[in-house]
XYZ file of C-alpha atoms in Angstrom:
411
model
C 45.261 32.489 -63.973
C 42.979 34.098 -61.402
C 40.377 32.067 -62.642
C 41.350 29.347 -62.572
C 41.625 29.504 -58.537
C 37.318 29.621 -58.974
C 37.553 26.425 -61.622
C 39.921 25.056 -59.069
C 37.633 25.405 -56.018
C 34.363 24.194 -57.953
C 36.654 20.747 -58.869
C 36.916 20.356 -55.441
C 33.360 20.658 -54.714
C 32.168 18.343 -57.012
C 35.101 15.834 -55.802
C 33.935 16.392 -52.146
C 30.192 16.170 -52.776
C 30.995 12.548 -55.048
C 33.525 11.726 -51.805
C 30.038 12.410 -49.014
C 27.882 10.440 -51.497
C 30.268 7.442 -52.032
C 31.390 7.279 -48.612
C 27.382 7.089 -47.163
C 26.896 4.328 -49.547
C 29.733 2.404 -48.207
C 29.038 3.536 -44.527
C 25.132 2.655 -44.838
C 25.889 -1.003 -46.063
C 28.766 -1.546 -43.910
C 26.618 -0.804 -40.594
C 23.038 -2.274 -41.994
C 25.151 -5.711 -42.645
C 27.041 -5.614 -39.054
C 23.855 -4.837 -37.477
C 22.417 -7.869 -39.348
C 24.949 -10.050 -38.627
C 24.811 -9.258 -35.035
C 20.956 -9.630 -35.012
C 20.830 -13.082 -36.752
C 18.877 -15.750 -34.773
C 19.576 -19.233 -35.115
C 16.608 -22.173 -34.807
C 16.280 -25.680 -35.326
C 14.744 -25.853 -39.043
C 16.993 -23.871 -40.365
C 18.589 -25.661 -43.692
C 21.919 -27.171 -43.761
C 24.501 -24.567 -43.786
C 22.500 -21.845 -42.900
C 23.951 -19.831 -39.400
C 21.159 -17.638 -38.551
C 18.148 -15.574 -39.820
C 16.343 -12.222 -39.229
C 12.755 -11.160 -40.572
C 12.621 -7.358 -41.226
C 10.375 -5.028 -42.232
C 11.015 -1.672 -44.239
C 9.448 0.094 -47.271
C 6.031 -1.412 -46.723
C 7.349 -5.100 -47.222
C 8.994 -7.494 -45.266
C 12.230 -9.403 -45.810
C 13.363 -13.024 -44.829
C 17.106 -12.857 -44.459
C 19.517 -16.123 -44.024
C 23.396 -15.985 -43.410
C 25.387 -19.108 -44.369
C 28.543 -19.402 -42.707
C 30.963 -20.658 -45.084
C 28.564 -20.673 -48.917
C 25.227 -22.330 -49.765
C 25.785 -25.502 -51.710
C 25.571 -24.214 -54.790
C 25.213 -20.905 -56.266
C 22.642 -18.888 -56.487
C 21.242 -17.213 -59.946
C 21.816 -13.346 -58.894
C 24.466 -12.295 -56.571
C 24.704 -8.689 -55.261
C 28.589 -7.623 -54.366
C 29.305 -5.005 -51.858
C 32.566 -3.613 -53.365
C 32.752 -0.330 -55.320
C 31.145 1.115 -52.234
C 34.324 1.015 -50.931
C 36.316 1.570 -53.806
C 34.843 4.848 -55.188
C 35.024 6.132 -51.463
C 38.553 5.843 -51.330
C 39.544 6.970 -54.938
C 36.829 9.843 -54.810
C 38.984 10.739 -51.145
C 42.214 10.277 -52.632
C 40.741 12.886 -55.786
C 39.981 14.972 -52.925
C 43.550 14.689 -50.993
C 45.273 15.494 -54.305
C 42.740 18.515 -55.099
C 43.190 20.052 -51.156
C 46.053 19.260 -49.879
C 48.679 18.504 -52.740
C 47.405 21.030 -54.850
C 47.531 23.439 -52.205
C 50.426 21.854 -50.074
C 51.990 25.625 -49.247
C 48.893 26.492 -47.450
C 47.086 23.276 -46.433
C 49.648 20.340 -46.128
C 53.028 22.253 -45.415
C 53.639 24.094 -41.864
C 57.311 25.292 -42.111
C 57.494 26.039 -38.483
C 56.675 22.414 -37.697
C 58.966 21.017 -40.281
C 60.277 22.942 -43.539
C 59.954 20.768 -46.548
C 59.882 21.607 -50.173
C 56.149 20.691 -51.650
C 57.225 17.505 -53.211
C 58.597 16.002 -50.316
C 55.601 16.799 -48.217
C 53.531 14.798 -50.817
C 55.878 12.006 -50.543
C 56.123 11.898 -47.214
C 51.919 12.042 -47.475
C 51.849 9.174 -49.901
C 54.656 6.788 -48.307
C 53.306 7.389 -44.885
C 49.425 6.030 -46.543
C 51.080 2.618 -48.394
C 53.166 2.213 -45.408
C 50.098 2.041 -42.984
C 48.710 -0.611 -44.895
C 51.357 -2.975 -45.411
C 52.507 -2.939 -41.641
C 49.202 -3.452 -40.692
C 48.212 -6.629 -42.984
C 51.298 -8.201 -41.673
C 50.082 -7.610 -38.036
C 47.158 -9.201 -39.034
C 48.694 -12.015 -40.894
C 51.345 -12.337 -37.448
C 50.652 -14.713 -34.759
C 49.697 -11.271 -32.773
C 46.450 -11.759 -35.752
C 44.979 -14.365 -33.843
C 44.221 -12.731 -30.890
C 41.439 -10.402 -32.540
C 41.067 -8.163 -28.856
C 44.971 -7.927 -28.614
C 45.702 -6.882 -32.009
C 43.084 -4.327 -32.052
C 45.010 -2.896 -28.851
C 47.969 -3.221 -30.357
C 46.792 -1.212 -33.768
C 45.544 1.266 -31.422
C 48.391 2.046 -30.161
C 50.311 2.250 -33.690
C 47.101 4.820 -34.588
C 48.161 6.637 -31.663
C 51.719 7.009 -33.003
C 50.802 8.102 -36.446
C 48.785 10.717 -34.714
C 51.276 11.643 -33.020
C 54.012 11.483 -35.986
C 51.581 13.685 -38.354
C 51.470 16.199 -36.313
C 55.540 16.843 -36.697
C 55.210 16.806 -39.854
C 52.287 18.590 -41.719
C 49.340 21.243 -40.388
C 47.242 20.309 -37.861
C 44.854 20.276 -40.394
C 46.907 18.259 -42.304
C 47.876 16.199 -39.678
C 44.238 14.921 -38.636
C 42.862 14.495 -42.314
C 45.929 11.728 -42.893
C 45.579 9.843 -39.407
C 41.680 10.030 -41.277
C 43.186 8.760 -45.079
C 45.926 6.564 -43.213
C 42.585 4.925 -41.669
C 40.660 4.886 -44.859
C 43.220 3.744 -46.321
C 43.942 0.286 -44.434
C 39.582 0.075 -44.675
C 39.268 0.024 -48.078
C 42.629 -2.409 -49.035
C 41.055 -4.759 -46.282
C 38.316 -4.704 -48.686
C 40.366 -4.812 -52.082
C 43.153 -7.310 -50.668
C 41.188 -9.633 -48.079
C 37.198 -9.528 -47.961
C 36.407 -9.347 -51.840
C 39.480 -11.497 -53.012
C 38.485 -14.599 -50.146
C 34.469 -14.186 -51.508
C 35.826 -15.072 -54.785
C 37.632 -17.995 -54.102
C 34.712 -19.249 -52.285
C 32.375 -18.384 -55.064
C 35.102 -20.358 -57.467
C 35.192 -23.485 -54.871
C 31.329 -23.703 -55.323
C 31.517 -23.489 -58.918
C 33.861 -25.930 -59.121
C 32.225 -28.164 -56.048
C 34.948 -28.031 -54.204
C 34.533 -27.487 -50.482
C 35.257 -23.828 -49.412
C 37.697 -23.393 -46.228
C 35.933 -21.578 -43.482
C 39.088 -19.841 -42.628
C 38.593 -17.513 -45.556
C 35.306 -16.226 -44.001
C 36.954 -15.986 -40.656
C 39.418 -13.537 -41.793
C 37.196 -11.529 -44.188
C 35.309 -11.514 -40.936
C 37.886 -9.865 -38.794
C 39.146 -7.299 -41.466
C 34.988 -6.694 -41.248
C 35.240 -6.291 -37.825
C 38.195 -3.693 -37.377
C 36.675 -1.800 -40.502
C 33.644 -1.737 -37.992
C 35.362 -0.072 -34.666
C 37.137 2.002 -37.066
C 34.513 4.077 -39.050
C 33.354 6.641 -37.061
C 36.570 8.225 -35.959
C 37.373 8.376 -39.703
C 34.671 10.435 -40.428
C 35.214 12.897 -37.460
C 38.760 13.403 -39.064
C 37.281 14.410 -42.117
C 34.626 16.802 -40.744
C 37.707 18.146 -38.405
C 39.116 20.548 -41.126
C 35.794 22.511 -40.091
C 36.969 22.774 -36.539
C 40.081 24.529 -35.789
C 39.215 23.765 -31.725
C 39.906 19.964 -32.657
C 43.141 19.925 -34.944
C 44.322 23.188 -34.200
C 45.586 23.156 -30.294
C 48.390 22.354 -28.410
C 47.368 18.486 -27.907
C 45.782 18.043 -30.898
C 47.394 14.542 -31.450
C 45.990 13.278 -27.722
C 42.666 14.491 -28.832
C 43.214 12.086 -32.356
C 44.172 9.232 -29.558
C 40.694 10.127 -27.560
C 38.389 10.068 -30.561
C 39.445 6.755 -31.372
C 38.093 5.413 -28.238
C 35.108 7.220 -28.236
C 34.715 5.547 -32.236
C 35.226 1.837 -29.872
C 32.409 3.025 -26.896
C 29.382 3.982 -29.558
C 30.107 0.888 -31.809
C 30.104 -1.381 -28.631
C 27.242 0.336 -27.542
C 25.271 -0.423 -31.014
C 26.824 -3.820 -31.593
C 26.070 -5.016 -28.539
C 22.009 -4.240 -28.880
C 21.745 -4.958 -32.313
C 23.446 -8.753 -30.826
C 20.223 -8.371 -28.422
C 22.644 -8.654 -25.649
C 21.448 -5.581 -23.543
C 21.956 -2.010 -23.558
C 25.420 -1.024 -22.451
C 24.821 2.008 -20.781
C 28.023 2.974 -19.360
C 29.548 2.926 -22.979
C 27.446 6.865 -23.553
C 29.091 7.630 -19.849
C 32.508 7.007 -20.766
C 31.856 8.980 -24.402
C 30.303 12.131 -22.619
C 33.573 12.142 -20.453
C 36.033 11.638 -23.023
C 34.348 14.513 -24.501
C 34.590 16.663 -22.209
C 38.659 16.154 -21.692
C 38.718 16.482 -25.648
C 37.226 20.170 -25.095
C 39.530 20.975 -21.809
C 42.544 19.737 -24.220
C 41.089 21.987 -27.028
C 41.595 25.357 -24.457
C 44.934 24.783 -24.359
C 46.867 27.151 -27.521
C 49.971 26.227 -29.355
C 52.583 29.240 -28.664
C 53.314 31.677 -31.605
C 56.578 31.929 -32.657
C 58.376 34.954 -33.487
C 59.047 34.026 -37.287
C 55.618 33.417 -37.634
C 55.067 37.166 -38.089
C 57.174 37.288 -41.510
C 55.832 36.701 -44.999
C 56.684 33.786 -46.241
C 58.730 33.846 -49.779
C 55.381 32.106 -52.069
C 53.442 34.786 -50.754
C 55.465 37.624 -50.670
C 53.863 38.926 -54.403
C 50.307 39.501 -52.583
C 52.481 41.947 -49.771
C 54.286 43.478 -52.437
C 51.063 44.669 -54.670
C 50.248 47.940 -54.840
C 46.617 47.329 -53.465
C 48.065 45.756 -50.368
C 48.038 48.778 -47.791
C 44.062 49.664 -48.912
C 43.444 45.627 -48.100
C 45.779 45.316 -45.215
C 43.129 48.304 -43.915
C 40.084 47.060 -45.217
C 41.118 43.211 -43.396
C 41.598 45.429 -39.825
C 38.629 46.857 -40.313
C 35.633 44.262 -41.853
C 37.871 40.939 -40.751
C 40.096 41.240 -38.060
C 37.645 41.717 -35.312
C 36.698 37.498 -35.253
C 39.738 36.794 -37.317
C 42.063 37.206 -34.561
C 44.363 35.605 -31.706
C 41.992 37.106 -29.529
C 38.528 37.934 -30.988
C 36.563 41.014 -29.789
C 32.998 40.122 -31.776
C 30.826 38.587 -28.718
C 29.971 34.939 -29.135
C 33.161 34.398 -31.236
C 35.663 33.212 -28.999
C 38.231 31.408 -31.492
C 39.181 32.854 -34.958
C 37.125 30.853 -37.521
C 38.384 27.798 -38.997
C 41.216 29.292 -37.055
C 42.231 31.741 -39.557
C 43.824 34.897 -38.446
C 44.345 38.015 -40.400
C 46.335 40.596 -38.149
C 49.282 40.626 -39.576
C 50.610 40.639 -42.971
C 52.335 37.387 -43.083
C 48.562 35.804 -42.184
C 46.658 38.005 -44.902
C 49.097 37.362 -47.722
C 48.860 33.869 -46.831
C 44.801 34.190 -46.933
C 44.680 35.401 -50.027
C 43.082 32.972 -51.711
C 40.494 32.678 -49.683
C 39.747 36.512 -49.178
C 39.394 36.529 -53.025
C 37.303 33.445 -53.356
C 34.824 34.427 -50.504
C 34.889 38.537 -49.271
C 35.612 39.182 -53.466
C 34.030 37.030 -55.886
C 31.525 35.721 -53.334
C 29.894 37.538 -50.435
C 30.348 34.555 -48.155
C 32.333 36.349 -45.570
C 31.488 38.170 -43.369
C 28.349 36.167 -42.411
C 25.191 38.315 -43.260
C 27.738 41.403 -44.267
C 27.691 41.967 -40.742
C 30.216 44.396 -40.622
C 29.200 46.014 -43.714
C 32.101 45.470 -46.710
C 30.994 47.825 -49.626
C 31.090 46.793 -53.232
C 34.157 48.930 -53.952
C 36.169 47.471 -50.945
C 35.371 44.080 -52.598
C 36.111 44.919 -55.859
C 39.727 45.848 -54.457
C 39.901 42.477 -52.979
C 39.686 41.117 -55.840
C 41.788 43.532 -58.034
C 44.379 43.027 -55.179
C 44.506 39.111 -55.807
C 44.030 39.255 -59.776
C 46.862 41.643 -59.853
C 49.318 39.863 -57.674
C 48.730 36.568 -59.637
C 48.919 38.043 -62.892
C 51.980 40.223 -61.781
C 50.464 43.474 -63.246
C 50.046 45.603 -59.934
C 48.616 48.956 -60.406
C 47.436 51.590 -58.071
């Protein structure tokens, strides 16, 4: 069974490299078109139909690009779709969700001193809270509230602000910031499954059938465009945030969710309003650099320990029990717990990695995956073997773990 814990941890490699590759694809096309659609010009011999166009240059070639607003009047021979972009990023993320955080709910999705769930209603909670996103927020769009694009946005904002907020009651703060990230995702990608893909093919089926398509379709692809837009870049900070303990980890960690939203509103203004050729907002990188800086004052601030954080929980309790624990609790204080700590004492580490603290036994046992995967079968940690872990202190590491999955402790 021990190793499958290294098959396990290669799957979710390979479904978080597919997840980074997918998810530029659909992040590269999404920004090249809003940038083009910002940049089109319009002029007077343009043909009927056609909104604007923009000459480019790229790859040692140029190319003559033409928008038309509703659908040419008839349809052309080859047409590209922009779709599984989208798609695969999404399923490839959910892959990823299930991998991380459902396969490992007890260490990654459940805190049981925020709220003390069994593993299956963690993951329900997880997967009602993502379908639940999306439905209330098509029928904001679809509300009179949807006509007022600038209004609904604030109004969304403020429901993103809640589920920040709500996520943080209920899961990790780990947990917590990479479902505000899949509850975002989520309501990006159905815009594109439910909205923008299905309204291109009823336009694409008026033409064929010369019917007249109804520019209201466009308009609300347009929209669900347009909040996919605003909304990109804080999605992806949510999923680099499981790197960065200072973000998700802290006392405020939902205000600092609520922040990077607006910062993900000042840089797209910033680019959408010079790719639109309509100056360079400069006060948009002022307001960014400050929000910044609050987000690190808000990161200084620690959640308080409580006292029944010190005991070993009852799904880890075989890794305390094995015989090998004592030599490993020792070898731990020794090679780990010097950065691994509440308080580090390594200079130039002044946080415990990834936030991960190993001082008492309640925090090693519940490590102990992760000392197995990377201070036994890899050399990973420490960095450089900077604090010099022999080759018979890792093989105990991993004896320790193989033993206390496999329930055959021995001295």
């Amino acid at each position: 069974m021990y190793e499958f814990a290294i098959a396990w941890e290669w799957l979710a490699f390979a479904v978080r490299w597919l997840h980074v590759v997918t998810a530029i694809a659909w992040i590269g096309s999404s920004f090249y078109f809003i940038a083009l659609d910002l940049g089109l010009v319009k002029r007077d011999h343009l043909p009927a139909g056609v909104y604007g166009e923009e000459w480019q240059v790229h790859g040692g070639g140029f190319y003559h690009i033409q928008k038309y607003l509703v659908a040419p009047a008839s349809m052309p021979e080859h047409l590209t779709w922009f779709k599984w972009e989208a798609y695969t990023t999404w399923l490839s993320g959910f892959a990823l969700l299930c991998v991380v955080y459902y396969g490992g709910a007890d260490l990654f999705l459940i805190d049981r001193h925020v709220l003390d769930v069994d593993q299956w209603q963690a993951i329900g909670l997880s997967l009602a809270s993502l379908g639940v996103g999306w439905v209330l927020y098509d029928l904001l769009c679809k509300s009179p509230l949807g006509k007022n694009t600038w209004g609904l946005m604030a109004f969304l904002y403020v429901v993103l602000v809640a589920m920040a907020w709500g996520y943080t009651q209920i899961f990790t703060g780990r947990a917590a910031f990479l479902h505000l990230g899949a509850f975002t995702a989520t309501i990006m990608s159905a815009n594109v499954f439910f909205i923008i893909i299905p309204n291109q093919k009823i336009v694409v089926a008026d033409l064929i059938a010369g019917r007249t398509p109804d520019p209201k379709l466009g308009a609300q692809a347009k929209q669900r465009s347009l909040h996919n837009n605003y909304l990109t870049l804080p999605v992806i900070f949510f999923m680099l945030s499981n790197h960065y303990p200072l973000a998700f980890g802290t006392a405020y960690n939902w205000i600092i969710a609520a922040l990077v939203f607006l910062m993900g509103v000042t840089i797209r203004h910033w680019f959408n309003t010079t790719h639109a050729r309509k100056g360079r907002p400069l006060w948009t990188w002022m307001v960014t650099t400050v929000l910044f800086i609050v987000i690190m004052w808000l990161s200084t601030v620690q959640k308080p320990v409580s006292e029944d954080e010190v005991s070993v929980a009852p799904v880890y309790q075989r890794f305390a029990a094995d015989a090998h624990f004592p030599a490993v609790k020792d070898i731990v204080a020794s090679r780990c717990s010097m950065c691994h700590a509440a308080e580090p004492v390594w200079d130039g580490v002044a946080r415990a990695p990834k936030s991960v603290k190993l001082e008492s036994d309640a925090e090693i046992a519940a490590h102990a995956r992760e000392i197995y995967l990377q201070a036994g079968r890899a050399h990973a940690m420490p960095p450089g073997n900077i604090t010099e872990v022999s080759a018979e202190e890792r093989a105990l590491l991993v004896a320790w773990y193989e033993s206390s999955v496999s329930g055959e402790s021995s001295q």
